[in-house]
Coordinates of C-alpha atoms in Angstrom, one line a residue:
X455 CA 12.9 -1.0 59.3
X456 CA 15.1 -2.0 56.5
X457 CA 17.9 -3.9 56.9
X458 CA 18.2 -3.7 61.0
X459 CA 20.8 -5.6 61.2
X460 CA 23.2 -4.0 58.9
X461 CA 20.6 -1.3 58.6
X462 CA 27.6 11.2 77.3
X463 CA 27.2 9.3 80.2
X464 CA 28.2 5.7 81.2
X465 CA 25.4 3.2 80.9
X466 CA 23.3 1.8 83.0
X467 CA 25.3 -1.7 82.2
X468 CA 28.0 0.1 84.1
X469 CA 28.4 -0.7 87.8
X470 CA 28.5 1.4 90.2
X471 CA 32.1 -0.4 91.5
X472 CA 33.6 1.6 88.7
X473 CA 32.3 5.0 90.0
X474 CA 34.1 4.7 93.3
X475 CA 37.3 4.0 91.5
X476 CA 37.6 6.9 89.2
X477 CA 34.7 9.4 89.7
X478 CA 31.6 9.2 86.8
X479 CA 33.6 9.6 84.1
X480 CA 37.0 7.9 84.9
X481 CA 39.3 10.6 85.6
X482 CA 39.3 14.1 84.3
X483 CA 41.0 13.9 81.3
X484 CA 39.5 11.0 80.1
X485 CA 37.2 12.6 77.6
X486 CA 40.1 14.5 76.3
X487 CA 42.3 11.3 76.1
X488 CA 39.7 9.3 74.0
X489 CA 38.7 11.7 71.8
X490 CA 42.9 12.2 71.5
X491 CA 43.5 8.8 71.2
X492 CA 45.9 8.1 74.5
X493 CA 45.4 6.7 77.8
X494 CA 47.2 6.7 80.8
X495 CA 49.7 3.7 80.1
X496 CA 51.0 4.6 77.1
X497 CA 54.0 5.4 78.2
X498 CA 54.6 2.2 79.6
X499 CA 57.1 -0.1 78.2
X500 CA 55.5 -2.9 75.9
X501 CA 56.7 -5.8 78.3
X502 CA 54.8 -3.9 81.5
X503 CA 51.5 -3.3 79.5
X504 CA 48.6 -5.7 80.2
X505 CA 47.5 -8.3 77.6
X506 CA 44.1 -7.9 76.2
X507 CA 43.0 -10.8 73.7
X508 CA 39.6 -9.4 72.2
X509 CA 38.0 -12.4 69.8
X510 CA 36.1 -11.2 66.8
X511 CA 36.5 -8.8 64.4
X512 CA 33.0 -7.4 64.0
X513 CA 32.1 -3.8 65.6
X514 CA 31.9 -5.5 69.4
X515 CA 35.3 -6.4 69.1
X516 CA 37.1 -3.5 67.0
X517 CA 34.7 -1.0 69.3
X518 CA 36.6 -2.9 72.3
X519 CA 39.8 -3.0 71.1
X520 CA 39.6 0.7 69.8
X521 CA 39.0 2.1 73.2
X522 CA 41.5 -0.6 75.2
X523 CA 44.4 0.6 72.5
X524 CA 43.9 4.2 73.1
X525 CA 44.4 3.5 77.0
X526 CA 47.9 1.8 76.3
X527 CA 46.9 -1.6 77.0
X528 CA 48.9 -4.4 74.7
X529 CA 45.4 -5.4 72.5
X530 CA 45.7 -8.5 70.2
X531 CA 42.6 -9.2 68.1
X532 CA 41.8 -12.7 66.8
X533 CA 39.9 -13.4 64.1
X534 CA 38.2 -17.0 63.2
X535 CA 38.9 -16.8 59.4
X536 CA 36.0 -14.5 57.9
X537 CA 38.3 -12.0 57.2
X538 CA 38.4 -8.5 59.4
X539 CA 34.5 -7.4 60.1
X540 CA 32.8 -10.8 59.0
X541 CA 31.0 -11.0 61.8
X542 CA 28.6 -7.8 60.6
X543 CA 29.3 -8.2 57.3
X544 CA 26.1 -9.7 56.6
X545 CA 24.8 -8.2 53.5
X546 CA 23.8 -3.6 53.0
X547 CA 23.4 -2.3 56.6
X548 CA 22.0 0.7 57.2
X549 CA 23.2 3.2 59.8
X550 CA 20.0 4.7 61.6
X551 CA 19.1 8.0 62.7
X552 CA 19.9 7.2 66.9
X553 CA 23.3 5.4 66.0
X554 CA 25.0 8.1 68.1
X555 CA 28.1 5.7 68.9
X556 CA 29.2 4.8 65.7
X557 CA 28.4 8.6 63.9
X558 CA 30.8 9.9 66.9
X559 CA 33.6 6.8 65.9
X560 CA 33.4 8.0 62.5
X561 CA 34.1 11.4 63.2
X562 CA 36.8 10.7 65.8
X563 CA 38.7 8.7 62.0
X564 CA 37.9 11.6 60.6
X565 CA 36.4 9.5 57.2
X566 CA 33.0 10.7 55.6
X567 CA 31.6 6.7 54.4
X568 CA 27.8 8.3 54.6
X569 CA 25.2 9.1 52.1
X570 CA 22.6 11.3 52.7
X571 CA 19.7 10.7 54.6
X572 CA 17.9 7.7 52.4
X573 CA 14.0 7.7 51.7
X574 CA 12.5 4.0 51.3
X575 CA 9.7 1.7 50.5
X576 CA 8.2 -1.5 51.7
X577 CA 6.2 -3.9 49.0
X578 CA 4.4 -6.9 49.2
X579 CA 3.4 -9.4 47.2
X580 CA 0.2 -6.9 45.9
X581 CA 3.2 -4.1 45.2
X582 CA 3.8 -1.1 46.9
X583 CA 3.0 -0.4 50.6
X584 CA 4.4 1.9 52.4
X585 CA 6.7 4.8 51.3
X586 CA 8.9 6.3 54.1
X587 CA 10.1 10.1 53.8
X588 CA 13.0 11.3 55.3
X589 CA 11.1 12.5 58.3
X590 CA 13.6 15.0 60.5
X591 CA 12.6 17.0 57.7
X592 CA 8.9 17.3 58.3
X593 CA 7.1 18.7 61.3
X594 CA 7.8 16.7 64.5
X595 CA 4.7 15.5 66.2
X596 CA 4.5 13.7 69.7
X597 CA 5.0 9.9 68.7
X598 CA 3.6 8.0 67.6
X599 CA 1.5 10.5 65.6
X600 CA 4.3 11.5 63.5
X601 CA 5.1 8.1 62.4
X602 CA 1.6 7.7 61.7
X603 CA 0.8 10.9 59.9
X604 CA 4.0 11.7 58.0
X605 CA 4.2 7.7 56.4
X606 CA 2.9 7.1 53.2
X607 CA 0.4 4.1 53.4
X608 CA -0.6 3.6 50.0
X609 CA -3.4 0.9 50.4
X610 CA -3.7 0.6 54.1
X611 CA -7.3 2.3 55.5
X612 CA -7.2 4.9 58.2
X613 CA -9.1 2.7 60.1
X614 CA -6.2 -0.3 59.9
X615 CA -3.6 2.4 61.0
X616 CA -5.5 3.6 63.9
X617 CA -5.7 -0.4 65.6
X618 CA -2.2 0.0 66.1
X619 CA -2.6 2.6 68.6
X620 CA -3.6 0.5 71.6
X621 CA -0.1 -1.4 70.7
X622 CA 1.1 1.9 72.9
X623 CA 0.1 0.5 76.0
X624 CA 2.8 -2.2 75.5
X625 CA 5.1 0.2 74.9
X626 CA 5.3 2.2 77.4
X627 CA 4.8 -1.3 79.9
X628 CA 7.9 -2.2 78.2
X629 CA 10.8 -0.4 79.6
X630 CA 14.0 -2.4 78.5
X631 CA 14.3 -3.3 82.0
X632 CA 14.8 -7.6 83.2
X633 CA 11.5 -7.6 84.3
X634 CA 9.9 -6.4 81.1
X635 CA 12.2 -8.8 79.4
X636 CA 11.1 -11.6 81.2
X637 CA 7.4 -10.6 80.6
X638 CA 7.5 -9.9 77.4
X639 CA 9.7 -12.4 75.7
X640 CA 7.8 -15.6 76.8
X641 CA 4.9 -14.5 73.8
X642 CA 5.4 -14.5 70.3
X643 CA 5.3 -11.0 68.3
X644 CA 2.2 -12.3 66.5
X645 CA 0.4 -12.6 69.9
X646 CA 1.3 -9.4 70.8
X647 CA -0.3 -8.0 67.8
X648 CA -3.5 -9.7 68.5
X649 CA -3.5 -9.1 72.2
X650 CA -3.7 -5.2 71.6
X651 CA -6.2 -5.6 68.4
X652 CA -4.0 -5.1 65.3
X653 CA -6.5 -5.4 62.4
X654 CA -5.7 -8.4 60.2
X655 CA -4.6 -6.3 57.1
X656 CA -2.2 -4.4 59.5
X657 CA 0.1 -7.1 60.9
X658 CA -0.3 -9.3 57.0
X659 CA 0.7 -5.8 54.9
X660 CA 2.8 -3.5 57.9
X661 CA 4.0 -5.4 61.3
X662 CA 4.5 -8.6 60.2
X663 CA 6.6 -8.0 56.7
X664 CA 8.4 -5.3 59.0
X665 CA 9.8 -8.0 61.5
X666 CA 10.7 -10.3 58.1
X667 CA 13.4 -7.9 57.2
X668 CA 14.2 -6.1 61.2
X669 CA 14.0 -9.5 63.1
X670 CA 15.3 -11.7 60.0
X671 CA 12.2 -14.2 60.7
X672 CA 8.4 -14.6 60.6
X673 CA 6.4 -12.7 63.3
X674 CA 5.5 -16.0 64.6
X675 CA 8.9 -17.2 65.5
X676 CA 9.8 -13.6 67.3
X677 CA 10.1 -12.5 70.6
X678 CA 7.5 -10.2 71.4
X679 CA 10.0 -8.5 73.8
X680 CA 12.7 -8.2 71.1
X681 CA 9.6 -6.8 69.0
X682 CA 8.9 -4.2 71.4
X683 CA 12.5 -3.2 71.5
X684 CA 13.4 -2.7 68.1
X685 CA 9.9 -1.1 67.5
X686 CA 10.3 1.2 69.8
X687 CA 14.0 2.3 69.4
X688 CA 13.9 2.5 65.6
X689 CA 10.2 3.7 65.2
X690 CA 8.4 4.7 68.0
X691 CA 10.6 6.6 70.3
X692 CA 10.8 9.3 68.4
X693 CA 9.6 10.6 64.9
X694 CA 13.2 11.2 63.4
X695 CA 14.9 7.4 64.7
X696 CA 13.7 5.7 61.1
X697 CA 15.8 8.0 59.2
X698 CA 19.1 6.1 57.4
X699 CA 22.1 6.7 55.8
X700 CA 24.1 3.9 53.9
X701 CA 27.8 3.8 53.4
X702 CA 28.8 4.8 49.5
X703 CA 30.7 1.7 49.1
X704 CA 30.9 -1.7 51.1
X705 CA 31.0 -1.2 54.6
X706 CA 34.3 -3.3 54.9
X707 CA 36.3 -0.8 52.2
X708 CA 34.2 2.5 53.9
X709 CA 34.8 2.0 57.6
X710 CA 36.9 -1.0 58.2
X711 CA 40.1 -1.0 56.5
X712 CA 40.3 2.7 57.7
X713 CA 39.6 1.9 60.9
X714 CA 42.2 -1.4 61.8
X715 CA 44.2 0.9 59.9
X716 CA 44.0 3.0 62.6
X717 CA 44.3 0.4 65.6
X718 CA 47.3 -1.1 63.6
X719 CA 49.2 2.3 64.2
X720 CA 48.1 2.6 68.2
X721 CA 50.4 -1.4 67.8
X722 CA 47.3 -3.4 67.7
X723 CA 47.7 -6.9 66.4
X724 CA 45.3 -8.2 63.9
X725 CA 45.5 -12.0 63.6
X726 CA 43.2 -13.4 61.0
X727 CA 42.7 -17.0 60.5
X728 CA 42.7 -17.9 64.5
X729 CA 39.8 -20.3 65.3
X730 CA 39.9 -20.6 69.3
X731 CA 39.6 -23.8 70.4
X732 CA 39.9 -23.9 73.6
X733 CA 41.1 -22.1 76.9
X734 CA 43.6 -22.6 79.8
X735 CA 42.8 -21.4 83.2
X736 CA 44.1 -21.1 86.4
X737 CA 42.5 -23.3 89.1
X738 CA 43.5 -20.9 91.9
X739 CA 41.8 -17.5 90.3
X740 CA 39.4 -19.0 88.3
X741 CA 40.9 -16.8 85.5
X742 CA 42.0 -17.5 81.9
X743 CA 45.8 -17.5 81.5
X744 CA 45.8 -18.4 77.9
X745 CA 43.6 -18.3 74.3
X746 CA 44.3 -21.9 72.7
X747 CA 44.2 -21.4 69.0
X748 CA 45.0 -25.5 68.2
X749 CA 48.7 -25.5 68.9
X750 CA 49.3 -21.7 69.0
X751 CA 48.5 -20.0 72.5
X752 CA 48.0 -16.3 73.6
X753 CA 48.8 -15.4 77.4
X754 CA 46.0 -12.7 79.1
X755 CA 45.5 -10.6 81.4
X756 CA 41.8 -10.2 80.4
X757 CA 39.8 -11.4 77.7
X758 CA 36.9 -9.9 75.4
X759 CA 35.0 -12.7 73.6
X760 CA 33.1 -10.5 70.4
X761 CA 31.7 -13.2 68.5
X762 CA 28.0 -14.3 67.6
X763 CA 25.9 -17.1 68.3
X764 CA 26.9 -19.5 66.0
X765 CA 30.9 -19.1 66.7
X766 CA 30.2 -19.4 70.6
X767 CA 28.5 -22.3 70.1
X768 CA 31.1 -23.9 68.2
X769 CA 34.0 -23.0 70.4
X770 CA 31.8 -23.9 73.7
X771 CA 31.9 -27.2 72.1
X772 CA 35.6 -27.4 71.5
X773 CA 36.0 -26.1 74.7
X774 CA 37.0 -28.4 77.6
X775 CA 36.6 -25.1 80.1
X776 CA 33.7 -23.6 78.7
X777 CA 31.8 -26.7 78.7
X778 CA 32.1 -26.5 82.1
X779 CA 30.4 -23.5 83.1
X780 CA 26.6 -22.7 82.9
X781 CA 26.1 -19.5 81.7
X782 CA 28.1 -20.8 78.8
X783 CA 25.7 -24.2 78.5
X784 CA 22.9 -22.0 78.2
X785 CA 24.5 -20.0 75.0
X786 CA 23.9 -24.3 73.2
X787 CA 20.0 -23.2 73.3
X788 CA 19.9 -20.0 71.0
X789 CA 19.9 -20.0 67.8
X790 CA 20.9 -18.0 64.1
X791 CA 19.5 -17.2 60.7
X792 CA 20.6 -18.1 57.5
X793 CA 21.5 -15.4 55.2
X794 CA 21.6 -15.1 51.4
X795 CA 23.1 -11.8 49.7
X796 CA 22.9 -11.6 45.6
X797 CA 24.4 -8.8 43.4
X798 CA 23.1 -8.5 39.9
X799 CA 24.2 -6.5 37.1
X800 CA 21.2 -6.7 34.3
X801 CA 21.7 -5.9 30.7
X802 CA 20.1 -2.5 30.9
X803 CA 18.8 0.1 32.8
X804 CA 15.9 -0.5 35.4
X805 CA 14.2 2.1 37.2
X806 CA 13.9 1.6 41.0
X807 CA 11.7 4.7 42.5
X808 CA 13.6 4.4 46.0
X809 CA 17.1 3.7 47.0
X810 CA 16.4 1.2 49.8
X811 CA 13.8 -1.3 49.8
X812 CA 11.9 -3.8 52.3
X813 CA 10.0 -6.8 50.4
X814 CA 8.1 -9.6 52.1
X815 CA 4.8 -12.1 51.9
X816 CA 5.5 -13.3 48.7
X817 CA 7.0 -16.7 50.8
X818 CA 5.8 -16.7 54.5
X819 CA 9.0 -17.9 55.4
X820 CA 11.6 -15.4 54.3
X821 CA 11.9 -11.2 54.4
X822 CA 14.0 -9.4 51.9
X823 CA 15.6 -6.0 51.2
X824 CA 17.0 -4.3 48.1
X825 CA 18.9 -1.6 47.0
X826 CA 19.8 0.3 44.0
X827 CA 23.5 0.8 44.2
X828 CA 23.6 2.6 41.5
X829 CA 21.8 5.1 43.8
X830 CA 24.4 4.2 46.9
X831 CA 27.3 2.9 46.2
X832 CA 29.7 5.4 44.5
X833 CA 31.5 2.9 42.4
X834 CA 27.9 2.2 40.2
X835 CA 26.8 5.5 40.2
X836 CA 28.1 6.2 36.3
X837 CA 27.2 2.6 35.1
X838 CA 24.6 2.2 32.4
X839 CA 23.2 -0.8 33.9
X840 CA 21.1 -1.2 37.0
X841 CA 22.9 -2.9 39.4
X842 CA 21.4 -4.1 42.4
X843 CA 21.9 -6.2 45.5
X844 CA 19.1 -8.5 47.3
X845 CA 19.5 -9.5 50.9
X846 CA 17.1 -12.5 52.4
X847 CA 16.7 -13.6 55.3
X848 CA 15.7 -16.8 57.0
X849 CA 16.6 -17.8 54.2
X850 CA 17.1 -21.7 54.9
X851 CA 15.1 -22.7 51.2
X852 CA 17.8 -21.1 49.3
X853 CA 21.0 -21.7 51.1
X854 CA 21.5 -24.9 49.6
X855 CA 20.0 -23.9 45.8
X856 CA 22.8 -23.8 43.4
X857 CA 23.6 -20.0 42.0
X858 CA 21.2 -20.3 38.8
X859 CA 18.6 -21.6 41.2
X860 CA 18.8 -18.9 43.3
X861 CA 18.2 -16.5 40.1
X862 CA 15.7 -18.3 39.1
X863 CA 14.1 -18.1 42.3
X864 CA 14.4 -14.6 43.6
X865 CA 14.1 -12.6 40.0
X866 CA 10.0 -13.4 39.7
X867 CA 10.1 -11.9 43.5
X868 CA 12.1 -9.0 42.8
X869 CA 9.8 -8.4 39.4
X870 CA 6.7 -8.0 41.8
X871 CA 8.3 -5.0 42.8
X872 CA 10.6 -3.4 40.3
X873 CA 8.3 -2.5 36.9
X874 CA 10.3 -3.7 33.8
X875 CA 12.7 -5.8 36.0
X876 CA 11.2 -9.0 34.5
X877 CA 12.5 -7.6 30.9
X878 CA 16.1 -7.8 31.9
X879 CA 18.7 -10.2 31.6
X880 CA 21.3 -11.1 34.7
X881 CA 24.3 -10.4 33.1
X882 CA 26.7 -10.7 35.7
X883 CA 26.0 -12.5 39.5
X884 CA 27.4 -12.4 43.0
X885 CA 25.8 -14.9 45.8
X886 CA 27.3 -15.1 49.2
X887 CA 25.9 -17.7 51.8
X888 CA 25.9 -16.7 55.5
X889 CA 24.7 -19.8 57.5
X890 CA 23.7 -18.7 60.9
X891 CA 25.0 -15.3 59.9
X892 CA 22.4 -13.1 61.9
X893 CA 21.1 -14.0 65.6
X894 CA 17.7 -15.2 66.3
X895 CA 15.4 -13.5 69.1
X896 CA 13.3 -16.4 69.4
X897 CA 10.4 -15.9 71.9
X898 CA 11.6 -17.9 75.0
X899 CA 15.3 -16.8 74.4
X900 CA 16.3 -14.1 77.0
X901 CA 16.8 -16.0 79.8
X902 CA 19.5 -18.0 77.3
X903 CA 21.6 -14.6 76.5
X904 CA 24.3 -13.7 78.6
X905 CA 25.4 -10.5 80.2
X906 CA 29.0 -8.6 79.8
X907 CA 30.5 -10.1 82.7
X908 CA 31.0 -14.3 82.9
X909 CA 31.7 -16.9 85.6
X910 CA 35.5 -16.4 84.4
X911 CA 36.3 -13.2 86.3
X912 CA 39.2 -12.1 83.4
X913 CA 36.3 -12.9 80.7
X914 CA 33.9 -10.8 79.1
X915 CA 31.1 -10.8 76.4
X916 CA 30.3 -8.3 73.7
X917 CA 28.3 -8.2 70.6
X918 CA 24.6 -7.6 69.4
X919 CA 22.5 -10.6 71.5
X920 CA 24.5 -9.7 74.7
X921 CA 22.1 -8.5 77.4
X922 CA 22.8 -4.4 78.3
X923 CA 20.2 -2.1 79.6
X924 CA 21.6 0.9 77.3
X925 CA 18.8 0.0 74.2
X926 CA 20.4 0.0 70.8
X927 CA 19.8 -2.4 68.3
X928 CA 21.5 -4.0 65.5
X929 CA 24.8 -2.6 64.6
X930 CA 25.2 -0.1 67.5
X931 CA 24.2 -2.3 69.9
X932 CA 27.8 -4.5 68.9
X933 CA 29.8 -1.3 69.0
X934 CA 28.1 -0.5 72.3
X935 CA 28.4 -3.6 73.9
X936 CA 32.2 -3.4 73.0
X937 CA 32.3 -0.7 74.8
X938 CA 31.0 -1.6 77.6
X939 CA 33.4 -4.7 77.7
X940 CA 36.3 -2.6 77.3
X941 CA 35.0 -0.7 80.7
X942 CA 35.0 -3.9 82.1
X943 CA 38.9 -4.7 81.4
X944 CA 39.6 -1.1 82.7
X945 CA 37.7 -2.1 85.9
X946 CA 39.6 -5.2 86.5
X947 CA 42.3 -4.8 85.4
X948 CA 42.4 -1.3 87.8
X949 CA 44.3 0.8 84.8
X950 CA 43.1 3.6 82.3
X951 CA 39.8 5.4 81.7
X952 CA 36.2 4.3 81.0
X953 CA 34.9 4.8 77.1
X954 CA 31.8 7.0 77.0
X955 CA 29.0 5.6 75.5
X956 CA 26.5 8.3 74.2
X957 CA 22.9 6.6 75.7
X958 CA 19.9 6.5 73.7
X959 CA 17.7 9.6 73.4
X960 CA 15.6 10.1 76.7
X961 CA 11.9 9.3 76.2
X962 CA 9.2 12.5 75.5
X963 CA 7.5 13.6 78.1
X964 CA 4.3 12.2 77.6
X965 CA 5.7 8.9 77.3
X966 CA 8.2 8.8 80.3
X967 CA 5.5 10.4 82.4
X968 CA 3.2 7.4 81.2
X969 CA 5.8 5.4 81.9
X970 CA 6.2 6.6 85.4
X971 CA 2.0 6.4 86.0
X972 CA 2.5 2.2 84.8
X973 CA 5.1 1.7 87.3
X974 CA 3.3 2.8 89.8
X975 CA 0.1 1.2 89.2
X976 CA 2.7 -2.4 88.8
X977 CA 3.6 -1.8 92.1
X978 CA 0.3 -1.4 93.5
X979 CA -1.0 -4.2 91.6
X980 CA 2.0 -6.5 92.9
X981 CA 0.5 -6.1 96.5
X982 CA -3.0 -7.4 95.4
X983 CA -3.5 -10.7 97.4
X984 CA -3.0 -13.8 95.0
X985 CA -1.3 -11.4 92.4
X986 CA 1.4 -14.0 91.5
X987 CA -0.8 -17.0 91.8
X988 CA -1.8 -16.9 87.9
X989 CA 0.2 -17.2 85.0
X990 CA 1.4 -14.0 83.6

């Protein structure tokens, strides 16, 4: 579960307004005319086309704006002054095995950014932990017994792994639907563990320094809904999920520039350096007529906010209409992590055993990963140095240490698990600080996210906290979510096709048929006289 947050069919997020409008999948050629990169207004004159302002630069908002530009619509991207992708630029991500979405984007630019699949390792502060293989290459078992069997615990007793099996029964009672949401995300992730008895040594050396580095924070501060999720899409839903490739370079120079290259030559505008302020609206719809950008404006026809927690907050602030409105009061209650990334090029050559690395419980409060880009990137693959690159998060003790500090601080940590690291010398340094730079799934925070559509009927949400039924995480859950917003502008706005989003693998059969028995038994169990009467 190493860097989660970096590291065909229309979903269930999808009314079903816009299947009596076009059919299932939009019209019959829409298939055709995404993959070809033309909708049905292209050849409409650029003052006919309808306006589409899509804020944020990250994969929600290039995802929406890639799919709205190959219909025809005139797309106009605004970014807040990160630079193009700063939103998920947040240290190495990882691609995963089930990020169908984004391995079909990449093939539709025709760019190869992708290493191989990745084998990893998780330490602690005792060393290492766990070593994970690439597992589509080993024989698939029925989950979670491949997971179990294939993984390479190094210290943890059979009889630790095995407590973990009861955890199951959550599992398959959590079914991504709002009511499991609602159930779930009320308890923390470390009450969880303990509710299904999860041996001591399992949650202190596996689950808990797991959600340090997937999560971004301490077990006790996660949702144990947003536990099950992630655990289950990237682990426990099927044997092959964990697998990862990286991109050979930064993700920004890999898939990025190609890619707003691309959008740039379908006549998107990309406008960096536009913080929005503020919006105007028209009293009569109850839509937004205008993007205020401090004394620039932007007219709309509809509008696709793609930013995370943090920048909402600050431009609901700003905002004399979005102040107004409760479901974007409700966005003031979440919260972010702080990020730290530092590249270090040492005087000589290290050996790190895996290419991709998980490290936590040296510091209860923060999770790490690292990587040997010498191993990854292509640009450090000849050097004669080791050069690496240490991501930590909830890292609110170093955000404010000065950059020898921070050496001096993460290098013992990084020793504990890199033999001969502590002989080196940091000969060359690159820190970056990402206040609130990831979002927060704190336990109590569902009923604070919102969904794709808002009380503005022109406005939509995308990005990786958004509420969608379709069950990706991290990185494909922005693109996804971008998606869906773009289907959203096609619905309103009554013009083009629907995007296809690929949905998530469908459960085994043992699980969904487990899953079937529970719901069942719910029901019955909801009839019971005084069934409501105590607390869930």
């Amino acid at each position: 579960m190493l860097a989660m947050s970096k590291w065909f069919m229309l979903t269930p997020c999808v009314s079903n307004r816009y299947n009596k409008r076009v059919g299932f999948f939009g019209r019959a050629d829409s298939v055709r005319a995404h993959v070809e990169g033309r909708g049905d207004n292209n050849s409409k004159s650029n003052d006919k086309r309808k306006k589409v302002v899509v804020v944020g630069s990250g994969w929600a908002g290039l995802g929406a704006a890639h799919h709205l530009c190959n219909q025809g619509f005139d797309v106009t991207v605004l970014d807040g002054g990160g630079g193009i992708g700063s939103p998920d630029n947040v240290g190495i991500q990882g691609f995963w095995y089930p990020y169908k979405n984004i391995f079909s984007l990449v093939d539709e630019l025709g760019i190869k950014p992708f290493t191989s699949w990745t084998r990893s390792a998780q330490y602690s502060g005792e060393g290492l932990e766990v070593e994970f293989p690439v597992y589509q290459e080993l024989p698939q078992l029925p989950t979670p017994f491949g997971t179990l069997y294939h993984t390479q615990f190094v210290k943890l007793p059979v009889v630790d792994r095995l407590s973990s099996l009861p955890l199951m029964a959550a599992v398959i009672d959590f079914d991504n639907t709002d009511d499991a949401w609602k159930k779930y995300d009320s308890i923390t992730a470390r009450e969880l563990f303990k509710q299904f008895g999860c041996s001591e040594r399992l949650y202190q050396d596996i689950f808990s320094p797991l959600l340090q580095v997937g999560l971004f924070a301490p077990a006790e501060q996660c949702s144990a809904a947003a536990t099950l999720g992630l655990l289950y899409y990237l682990i426990l839903a099927h044997q092959k999920h964990f697998d990862v490739v990286f991109c050979r370079g930064t993700t920004m120079e890999m898939i990025y520039e190609p890619w707003v290259e691309s959008l740039k030559a379908k006549g998107c505008e990309m406008l960096e350096g536009k913080t929005v302020t503020d919006f105007n609206v028209n009293e009569e719809t109850g839509c937004i007529t205008e993007i205020v950008c401090g004394k620039e404006t932007y007219n709309a026809d509809a509008v696709i906010l793609a930013v995370g927690i943090a920048t909402l907050q600050e431009t609901i602030k700003k905002s004399a209409a979005l102040c107004k409105r409760e479901d974007f009061l409700r966005v003031l209650n979440l919260a972010a992590i702080d990020v730290v990334t530092v590249k270090l090029r040492l005087d000589r050559k290290v050996f790190i055993p895996n290419p991709s690395n998980a490290c936590a419980g040296f510091n209860d409060l923060f999770g790490c990963t690292f990587f040997d880009l010498n191993a990854i990137h292509n640009a450090h693959k000849g050097d004669t140095e080791t050069v690496l690159e240490a991501d930590f998060y909830h890292a609110n003790e170093l955000l404010p240490l000065k950059d020898d500090l921070v050496i001096e601080r993460v290098m013992p940590y990084l020793s504990k698990c890199i033999n001969g690291l502590e002989k080196a010398n940091v000969v060359d340094k690159e820190i970056r600080r990402l206040p609130k730079g990831l979002s927060h799934f704190f336990p109590g925070s569902y009923k604070y996210m919102m969904r794709g559509s808002t009380s503005f009927p022109n406005l939509f949400m995308a990005g990786d906290w958004i509420i969608t039924r379709q069950g990706s995480w991290s990185q494909e859950k922005s693109y996804v979510t971008g998606l869906e917003a773009a289907n959203r502008v096609v619905d309103y706005l009554e013009e083009g096709s629907f995007a296809r989003v690929i949905p998530v693998e469908e459960d085994e059969p043992h699980i969904e048929a487990l899953r079937t028995l529970n719901r069942r038994l719910n029901e019955i169990l909801s009839q019971v006289p005084l069934s409501g009467y105590f607390l869930q």
